[in-house]
GROMACS .gro file of C-alpha atoms in nm:
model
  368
    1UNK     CA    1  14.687  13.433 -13.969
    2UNK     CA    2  14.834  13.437 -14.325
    3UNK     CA    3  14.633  13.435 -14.617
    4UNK     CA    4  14.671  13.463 -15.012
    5UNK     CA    5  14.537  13.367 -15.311
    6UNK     CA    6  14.709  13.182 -15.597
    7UNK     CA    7  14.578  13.196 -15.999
    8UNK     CA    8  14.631  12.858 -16.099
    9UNK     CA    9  14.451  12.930 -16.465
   10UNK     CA   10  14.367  13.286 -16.597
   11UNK     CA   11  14.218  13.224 -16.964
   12UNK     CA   12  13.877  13.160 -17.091
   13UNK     CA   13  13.723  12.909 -17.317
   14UNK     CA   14  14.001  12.648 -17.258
   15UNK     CA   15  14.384  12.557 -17.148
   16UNK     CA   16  14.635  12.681 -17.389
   17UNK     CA   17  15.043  12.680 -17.337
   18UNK     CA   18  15.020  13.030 -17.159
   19UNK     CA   19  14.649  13.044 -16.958
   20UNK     CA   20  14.511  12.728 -16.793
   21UNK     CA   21  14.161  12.746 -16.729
   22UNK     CA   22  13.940  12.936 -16.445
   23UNK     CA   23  14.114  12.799 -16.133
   24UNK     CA   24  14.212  12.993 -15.833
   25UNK     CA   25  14.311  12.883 -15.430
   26UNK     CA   26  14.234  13.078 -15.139
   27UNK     CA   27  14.445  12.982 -14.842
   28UNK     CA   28  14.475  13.055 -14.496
   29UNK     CA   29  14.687  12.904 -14.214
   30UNK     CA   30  14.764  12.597 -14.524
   31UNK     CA   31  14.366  12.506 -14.576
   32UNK     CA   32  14.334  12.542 -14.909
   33UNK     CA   33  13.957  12.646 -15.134
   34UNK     CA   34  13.945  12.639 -15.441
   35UNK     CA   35  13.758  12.861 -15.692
   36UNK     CA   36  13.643  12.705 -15.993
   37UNK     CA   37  13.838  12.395 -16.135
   38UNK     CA   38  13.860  12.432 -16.536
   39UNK     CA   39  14.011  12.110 -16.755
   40UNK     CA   40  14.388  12.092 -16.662
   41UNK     CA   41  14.343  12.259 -16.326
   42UNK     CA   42  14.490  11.888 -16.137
   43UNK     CA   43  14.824  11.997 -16.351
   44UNK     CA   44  14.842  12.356 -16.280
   45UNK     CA   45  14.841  12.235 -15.908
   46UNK     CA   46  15.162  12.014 -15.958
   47UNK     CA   47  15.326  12.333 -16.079
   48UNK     CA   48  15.238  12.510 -15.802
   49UNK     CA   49  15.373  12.529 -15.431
   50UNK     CA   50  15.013  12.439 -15.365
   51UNK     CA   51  14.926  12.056 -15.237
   52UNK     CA   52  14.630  11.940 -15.402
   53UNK     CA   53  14.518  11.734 -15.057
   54UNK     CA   54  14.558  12.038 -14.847
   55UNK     CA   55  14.208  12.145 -15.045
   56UNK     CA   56  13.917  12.120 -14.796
   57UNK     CA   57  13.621  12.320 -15.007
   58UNK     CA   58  13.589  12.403 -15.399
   59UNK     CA   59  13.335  12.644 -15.507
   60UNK     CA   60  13.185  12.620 -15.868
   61UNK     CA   61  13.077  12.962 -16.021
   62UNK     CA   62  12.900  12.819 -16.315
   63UNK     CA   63  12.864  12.505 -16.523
   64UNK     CA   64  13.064  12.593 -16.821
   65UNK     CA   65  13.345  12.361 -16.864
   66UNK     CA   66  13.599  12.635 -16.846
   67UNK     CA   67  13.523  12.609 -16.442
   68UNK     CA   68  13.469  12.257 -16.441
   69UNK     CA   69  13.557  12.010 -16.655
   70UNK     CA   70  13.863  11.965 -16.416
   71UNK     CA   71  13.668  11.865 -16.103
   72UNK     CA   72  13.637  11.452 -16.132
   73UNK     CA   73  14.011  11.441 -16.241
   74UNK     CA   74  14.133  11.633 -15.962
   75UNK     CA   75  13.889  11.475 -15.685
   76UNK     CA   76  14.079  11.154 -15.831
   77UNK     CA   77  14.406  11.264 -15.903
   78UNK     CA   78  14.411  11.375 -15.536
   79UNK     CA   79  14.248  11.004 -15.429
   80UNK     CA   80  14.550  10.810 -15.584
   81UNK     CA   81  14.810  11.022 -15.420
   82UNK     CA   82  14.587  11.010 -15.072
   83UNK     CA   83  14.662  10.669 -14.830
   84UNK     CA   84  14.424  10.415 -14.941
   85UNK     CA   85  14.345  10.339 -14.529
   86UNK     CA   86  14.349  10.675 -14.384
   87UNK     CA   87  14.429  10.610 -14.025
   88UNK     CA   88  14.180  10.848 -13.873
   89UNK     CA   89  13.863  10.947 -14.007
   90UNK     CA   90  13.861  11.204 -14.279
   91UNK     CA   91  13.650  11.529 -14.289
   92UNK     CA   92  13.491  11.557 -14.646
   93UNK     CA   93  13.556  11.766 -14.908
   94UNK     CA   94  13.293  11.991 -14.955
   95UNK     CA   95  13.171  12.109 -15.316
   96UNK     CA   96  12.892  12.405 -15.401
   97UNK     CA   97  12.784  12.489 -15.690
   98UNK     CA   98  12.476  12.534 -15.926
   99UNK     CA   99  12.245  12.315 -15.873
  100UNK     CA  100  12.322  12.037 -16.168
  101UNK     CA  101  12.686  11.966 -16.073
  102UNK     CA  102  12.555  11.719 -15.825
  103UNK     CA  103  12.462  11.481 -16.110
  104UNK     CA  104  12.766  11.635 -16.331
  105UNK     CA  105  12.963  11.439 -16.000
  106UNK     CA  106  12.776  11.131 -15.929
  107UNK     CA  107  12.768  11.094 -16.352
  108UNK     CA  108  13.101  11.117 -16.418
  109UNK     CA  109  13.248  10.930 -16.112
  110UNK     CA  110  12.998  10.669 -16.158
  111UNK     CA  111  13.004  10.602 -16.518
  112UNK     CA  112  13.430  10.584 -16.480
  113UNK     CA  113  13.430  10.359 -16.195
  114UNK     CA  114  13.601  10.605 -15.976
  115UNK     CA  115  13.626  10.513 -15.602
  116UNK     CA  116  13.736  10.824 -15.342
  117UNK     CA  117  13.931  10.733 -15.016
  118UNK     CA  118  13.809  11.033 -14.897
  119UNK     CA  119  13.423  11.135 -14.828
  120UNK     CA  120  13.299  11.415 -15.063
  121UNK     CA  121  12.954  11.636 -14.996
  122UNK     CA  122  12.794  11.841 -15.310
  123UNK     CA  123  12.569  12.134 -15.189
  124UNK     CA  124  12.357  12.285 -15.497
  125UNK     CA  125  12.292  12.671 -15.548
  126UNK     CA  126  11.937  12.662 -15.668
  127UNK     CA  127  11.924  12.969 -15.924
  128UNK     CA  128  11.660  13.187 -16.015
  129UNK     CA  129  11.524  13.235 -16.337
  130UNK     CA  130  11.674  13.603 -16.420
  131UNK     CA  131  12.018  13.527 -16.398
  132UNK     CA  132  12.068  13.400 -16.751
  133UNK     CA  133  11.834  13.415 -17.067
  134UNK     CA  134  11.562  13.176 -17.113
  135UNK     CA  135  11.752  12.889 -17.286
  136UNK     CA  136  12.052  12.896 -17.059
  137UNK     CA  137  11.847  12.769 -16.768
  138UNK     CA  138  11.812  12.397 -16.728
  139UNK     CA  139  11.530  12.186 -16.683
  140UNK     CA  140  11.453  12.021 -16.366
  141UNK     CA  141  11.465  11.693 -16.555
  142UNK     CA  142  11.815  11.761 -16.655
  143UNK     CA  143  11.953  11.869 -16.271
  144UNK     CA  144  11.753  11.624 -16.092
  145UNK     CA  145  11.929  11.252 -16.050
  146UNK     CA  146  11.806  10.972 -15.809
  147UNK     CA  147  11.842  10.918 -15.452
  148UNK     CA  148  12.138  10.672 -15.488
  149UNK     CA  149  12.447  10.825 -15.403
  150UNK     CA  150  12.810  10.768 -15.494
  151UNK     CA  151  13.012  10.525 -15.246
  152UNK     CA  152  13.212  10.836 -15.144
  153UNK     CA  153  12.924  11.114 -15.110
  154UNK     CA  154  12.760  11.237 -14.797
  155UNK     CA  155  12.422  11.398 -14.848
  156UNK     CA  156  12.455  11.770 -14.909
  157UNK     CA  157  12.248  12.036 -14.862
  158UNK     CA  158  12.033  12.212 -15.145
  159UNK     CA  159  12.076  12.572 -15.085
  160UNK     CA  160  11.796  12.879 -15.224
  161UNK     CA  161  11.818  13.220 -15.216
  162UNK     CA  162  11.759  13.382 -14.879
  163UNK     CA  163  11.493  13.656 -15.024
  164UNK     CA  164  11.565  13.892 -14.706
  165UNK     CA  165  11.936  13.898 -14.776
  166UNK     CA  166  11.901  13.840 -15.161
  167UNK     CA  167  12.204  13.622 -15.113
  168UNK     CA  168  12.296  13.198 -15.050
  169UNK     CA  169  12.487  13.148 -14.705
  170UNK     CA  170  12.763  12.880 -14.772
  171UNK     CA  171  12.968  12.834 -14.502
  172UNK     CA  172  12.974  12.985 -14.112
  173UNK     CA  173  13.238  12.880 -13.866
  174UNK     CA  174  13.442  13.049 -13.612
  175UNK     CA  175  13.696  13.246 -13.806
  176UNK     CA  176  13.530  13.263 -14.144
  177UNK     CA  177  13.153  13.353 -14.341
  178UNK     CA  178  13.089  13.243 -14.726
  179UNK     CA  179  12.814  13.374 -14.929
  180UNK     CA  180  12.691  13.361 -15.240
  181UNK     CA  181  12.550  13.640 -15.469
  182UNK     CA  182  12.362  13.603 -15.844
  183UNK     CA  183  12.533  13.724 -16.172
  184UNK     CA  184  12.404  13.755 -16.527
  185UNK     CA  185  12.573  13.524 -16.763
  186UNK     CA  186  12.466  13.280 -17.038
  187UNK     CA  187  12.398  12.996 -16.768
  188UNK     CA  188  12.337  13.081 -16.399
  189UNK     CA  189  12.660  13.218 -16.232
  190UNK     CA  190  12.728  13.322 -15.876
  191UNK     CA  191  13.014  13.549 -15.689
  192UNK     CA  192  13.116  13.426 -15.344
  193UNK     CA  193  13.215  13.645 -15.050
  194UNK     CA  194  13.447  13.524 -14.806
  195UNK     CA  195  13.462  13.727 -14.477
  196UNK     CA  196  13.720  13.670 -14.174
  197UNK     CA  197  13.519  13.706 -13.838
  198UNK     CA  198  13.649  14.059 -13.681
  199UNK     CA  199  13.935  14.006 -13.421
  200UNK     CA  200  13.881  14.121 -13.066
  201UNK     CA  201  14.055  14.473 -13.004
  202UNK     CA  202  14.351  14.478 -12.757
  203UNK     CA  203  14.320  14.533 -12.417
  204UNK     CA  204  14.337  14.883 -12.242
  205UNK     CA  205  14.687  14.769 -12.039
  206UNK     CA  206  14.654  15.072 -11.816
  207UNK     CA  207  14.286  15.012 -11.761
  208UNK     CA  208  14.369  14.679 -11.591
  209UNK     CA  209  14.642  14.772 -11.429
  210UNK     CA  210  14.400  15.050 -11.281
  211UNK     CA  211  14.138  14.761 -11.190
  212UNK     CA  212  14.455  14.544 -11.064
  213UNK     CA  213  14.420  14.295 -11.292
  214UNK     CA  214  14.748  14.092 -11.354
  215UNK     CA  215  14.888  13.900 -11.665
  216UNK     CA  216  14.760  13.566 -11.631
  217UNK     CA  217  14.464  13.345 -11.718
  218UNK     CA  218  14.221  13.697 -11.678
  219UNK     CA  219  14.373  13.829 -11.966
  220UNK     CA  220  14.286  13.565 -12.192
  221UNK     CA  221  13.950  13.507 -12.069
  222UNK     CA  222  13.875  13.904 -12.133
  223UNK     CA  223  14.027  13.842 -12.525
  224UNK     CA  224  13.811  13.573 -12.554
  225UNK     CA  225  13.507  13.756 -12.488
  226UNK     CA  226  13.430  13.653 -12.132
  227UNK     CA  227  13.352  13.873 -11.834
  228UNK     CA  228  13.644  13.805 -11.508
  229UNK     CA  229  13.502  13.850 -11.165
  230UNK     CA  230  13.778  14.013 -10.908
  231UNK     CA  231  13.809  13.929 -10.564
  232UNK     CA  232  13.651  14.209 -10.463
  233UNK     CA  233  13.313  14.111 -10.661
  234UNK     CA  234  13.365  14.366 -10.921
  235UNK     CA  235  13.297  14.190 -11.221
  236UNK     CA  236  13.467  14.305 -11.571
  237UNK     CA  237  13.318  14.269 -11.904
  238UNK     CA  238  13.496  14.261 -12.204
  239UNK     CA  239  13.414  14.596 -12.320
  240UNK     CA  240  13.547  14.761 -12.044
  241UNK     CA  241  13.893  14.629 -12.124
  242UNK     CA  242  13.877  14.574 -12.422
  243UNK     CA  243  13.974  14.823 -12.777
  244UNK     CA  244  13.725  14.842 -13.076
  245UNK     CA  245  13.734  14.504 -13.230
  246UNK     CA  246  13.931  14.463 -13.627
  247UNK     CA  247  13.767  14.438 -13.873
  248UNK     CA  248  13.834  14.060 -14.069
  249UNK     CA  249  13.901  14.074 -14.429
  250UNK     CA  250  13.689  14.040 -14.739
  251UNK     CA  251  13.769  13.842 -15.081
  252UNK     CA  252  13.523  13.848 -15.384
  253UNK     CA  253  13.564  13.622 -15.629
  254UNK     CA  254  13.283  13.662 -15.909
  255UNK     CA  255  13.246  13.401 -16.183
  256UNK     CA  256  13.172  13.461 -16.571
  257UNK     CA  257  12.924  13.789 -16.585
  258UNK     CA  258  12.797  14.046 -16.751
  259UNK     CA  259  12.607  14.229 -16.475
  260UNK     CA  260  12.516  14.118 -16.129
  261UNK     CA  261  12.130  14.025 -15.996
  262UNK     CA  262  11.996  14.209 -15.775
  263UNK     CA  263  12.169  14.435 -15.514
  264UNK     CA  264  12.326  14.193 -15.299
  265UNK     CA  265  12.675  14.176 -15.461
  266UNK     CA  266  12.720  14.523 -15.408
  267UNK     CA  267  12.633  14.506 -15.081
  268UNK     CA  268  12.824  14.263 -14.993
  269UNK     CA  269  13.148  14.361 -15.205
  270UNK     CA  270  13.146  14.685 -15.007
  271UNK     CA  271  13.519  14.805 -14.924
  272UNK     CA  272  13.629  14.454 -15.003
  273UNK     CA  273  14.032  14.382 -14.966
  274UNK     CA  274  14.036  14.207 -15.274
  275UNK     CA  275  13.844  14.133 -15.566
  276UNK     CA  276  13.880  13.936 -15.809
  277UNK     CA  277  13.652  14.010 -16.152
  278UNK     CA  278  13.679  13.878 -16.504
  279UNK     CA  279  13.778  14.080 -16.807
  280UNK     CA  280  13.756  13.833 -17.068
  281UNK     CA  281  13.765  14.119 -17.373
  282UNK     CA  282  13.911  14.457 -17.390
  283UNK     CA  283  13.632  14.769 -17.417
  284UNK     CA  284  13.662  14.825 -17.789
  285UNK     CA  285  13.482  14.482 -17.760
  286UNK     CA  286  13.224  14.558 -17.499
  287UNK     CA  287  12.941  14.428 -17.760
  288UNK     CA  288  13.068  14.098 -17.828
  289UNK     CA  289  13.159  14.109 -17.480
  290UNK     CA  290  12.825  14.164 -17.342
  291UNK     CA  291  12.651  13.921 -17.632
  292UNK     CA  292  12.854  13.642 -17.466
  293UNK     CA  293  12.780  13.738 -17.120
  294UNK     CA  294  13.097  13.840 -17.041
  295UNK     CA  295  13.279  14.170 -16.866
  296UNK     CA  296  13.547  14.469 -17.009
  297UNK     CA  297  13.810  14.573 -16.787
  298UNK     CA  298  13.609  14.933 -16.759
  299UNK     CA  299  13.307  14.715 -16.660
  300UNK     CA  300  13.491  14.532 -16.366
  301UNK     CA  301  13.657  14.867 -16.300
  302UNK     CA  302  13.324  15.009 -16.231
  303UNK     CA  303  13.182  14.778 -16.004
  304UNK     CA  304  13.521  14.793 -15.812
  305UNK     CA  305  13.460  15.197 -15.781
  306UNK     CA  306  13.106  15.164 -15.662
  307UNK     CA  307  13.219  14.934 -15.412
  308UNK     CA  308  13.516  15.115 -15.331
  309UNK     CA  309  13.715  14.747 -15.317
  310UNK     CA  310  14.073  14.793 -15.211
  311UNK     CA  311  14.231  14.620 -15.494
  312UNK     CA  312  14.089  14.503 -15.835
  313UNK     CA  313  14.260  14.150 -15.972
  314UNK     CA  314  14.150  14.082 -16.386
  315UNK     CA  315  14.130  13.783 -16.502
  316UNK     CA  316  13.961  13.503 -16.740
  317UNK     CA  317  14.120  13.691 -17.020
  318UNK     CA  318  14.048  13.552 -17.363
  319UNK     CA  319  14.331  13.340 -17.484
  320UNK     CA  320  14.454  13.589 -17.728
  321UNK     CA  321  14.623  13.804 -17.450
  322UNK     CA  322  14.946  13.656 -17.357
  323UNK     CA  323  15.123  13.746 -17.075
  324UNK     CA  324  15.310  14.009 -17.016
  325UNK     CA  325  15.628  13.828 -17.060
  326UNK     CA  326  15.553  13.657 -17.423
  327UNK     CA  327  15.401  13.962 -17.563
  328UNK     CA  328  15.603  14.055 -17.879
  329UNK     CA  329  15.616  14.415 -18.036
  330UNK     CA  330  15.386  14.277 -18.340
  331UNK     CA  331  15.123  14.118 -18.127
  332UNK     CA  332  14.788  14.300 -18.211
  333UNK     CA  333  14.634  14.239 -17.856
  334UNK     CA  334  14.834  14.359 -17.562
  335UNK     CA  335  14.724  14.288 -17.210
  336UNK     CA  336  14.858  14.628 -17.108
  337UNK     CA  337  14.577  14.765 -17.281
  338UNK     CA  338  14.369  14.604 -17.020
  339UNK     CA  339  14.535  14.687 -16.718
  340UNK     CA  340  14.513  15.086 -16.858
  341UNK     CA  341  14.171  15.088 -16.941
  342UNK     CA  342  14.045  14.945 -16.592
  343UNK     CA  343  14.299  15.235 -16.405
  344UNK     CA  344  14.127  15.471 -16.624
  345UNK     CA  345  13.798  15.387 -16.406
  346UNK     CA  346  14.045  15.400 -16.097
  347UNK     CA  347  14.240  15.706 -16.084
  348UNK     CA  348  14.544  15.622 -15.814
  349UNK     CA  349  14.469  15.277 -15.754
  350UNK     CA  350  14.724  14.990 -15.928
  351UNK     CA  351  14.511  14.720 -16.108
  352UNK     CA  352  14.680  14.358 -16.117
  353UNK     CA  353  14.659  14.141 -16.388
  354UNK     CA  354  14.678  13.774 -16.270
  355UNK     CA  355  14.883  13.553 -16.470
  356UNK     CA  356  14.889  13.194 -16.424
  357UNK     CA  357  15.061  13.130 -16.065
  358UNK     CA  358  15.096  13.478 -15.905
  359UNK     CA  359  15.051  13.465 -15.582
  360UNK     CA  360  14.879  13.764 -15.379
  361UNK     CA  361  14.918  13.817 -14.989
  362UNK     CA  362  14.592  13.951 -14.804
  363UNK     CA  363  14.772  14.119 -14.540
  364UNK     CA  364  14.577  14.141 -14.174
  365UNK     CA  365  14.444  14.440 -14.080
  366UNK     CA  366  14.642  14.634 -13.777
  367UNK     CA  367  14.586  14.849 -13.544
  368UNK     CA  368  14.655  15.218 -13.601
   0.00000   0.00000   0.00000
């Protein structure tokens, strides 16, 4: 199964001509996720080779408008473009984030008039109270909006921290696990985990052959993880065919931080194949940096070393680094400077800086 991710906007605080803001797609086999929808983000996608109505999930770090001002244009920017009588039923689109962006939704739709023709579902993050200082957490007065729901929503689910895992399960299907883990920032923020279920090993070909078991339905059955009774009465479980099963692979994606809460996220982020970590400032700025809640590229570089992730991704630069291919000799802030001081932390290992539409291939994991 393919899968890559695409930087639709790199830069903090706001669009400009050379960052959009926070955005990011994850997709596999053409479903599309997206991470974090900043003002502009419905544009970026018309840029990209990315189809806006291919997007089945969108996850919300935080409630800064650098993540999400772009949500209600894109939810109806994709609603013009959809059929306006779908011929079959549609699955909804299914939002998480902190608990608030409910009523951000039902608000902003509501108060614009905007009708879906697709169903939507918002599931809240409930945060707890050390994940941003005192007056960065809201009041239940301000999150909390009545029972009336927009045309278009389905009732979602309000989700609070599992205090055995320290962590927020999202999403569970067949070939894929989301979780959620707290961060430190101004507001609450969160980092999301997405796992691929491990892939059955490949069957022992001379071990069948010994049991003389032929190429056929058995085969598949035995992949699939059920146990094939011969003629003889011999039955054969899985694991006696069967190789040690691949492991799936692992993308983090943390929002705007400054530190993470609690253990989980390490735990979590452990030999990850990708992750993807802001460095909004470079380290001779690690104070202003950390006053604003925000991470250095040593910082990120850190947290990538003590997880011993694969590959380290920067981004949500401030707006004064331009990319690599507008930087001019004069400029005073280079993003090189970036990429150097993070490879500093990782001796050997290659540290990307994203820049608005890269695209990066997750290769599957073979077999040695």
């Amino acid at each position: 199964m393919s899968m890559d991710l695409t930087f639709l906007g790199t830069g903090s605080a706001y669009p400009s001509p050379h960052r959009g803001a926070s955005a990011l797609v994850l997709r596999a086999e053409g479903d599309c996720w997206l991470f974090d929808c900043g003002e502009g983000t419905q544009t970026q996608l018309m840029k990209s080779q990315i189809k806006a109505n291919r997007i089945t999930k969108v996850f919300i770090s935080h409630l800064h408008g650098d993540h999400l001002f772009g949500l209600p244009g894109l939810l109806c920017t994709v609603s013009l473009h959809s059929s306006a009588a779908p011929s079959k039923e549609l699955e909804p689109v299914e939002i998480f984030g902190p608990q608030g962006i409910r009523k951000f939704l039902r608000v902003s739709l509501g108060l614009s008039n905007s009708q879906l023709v697709f169903p939507y579902v918002v599931h809240e993050l409930v945060p707890t109270a050390d994940q941003c200082p005192s007056d960065g957490l809201l009041e239940a007065t301000e999150t909390t909006c009545d029972e009336r729901l927009h045309p278009q929503e389905g009732q979602g689910r309000t989700l609070h921290l599992d205090p055995a895992q320290d962590c927020y399960t999202l999403v569970e299907n067949q070939q894929f696990t989301v979780k959620g883990f707290r961060l430190f920032h101004r507001i609450p923020s969160f980092g999301f985990v997405v796992e691929e279920r491990e892939r059955p090993g490949k069957l022992k070909a001379h071990v069948l052959q010994e049991l003389g078991i032929k190429p056929g339905p058995a085969y598949g059955r035995l992949k699939n993880g059920q146990s094939v009774t011969l003629e003889n009465g011999v039955v054969v479980c899985p694991a006696d065919v069967l190789e040690e099963a691949l492991p799936g692979r692992k993308v983090c994606i943390l929002g705007d931080c400054c530190s993470l809460v609690g253990d989980a996220g390490h735990r979590m982020c452990h030999g990850a194949d990708v992750l993807v970590h802001e460095a909004t400032l470079d380290d001779s700025q690690k104070d202003k940096a950390l006053e604003h809640g925000h991470s250095t590229p040593s910082m990120a570089a850190q947290f990538a070393n003590a997880c011993q992730a694969k590959q380290l991704i920067l981004y949500h630069f401030s707006q004064r680094y331009k990319p690599l291919a507008l930087f001019k000799e004069h400029d005073d802030d280079d993003v090189m400077q970036l990429k150097k001081q993070a490879e500093d932390i990782l001796p050997g290992k290659d540290v990307i800086l994203a820049e608005d539409f890269l695209t990066i291939p997750i290769p599957i994991k073979r077999y040695n």
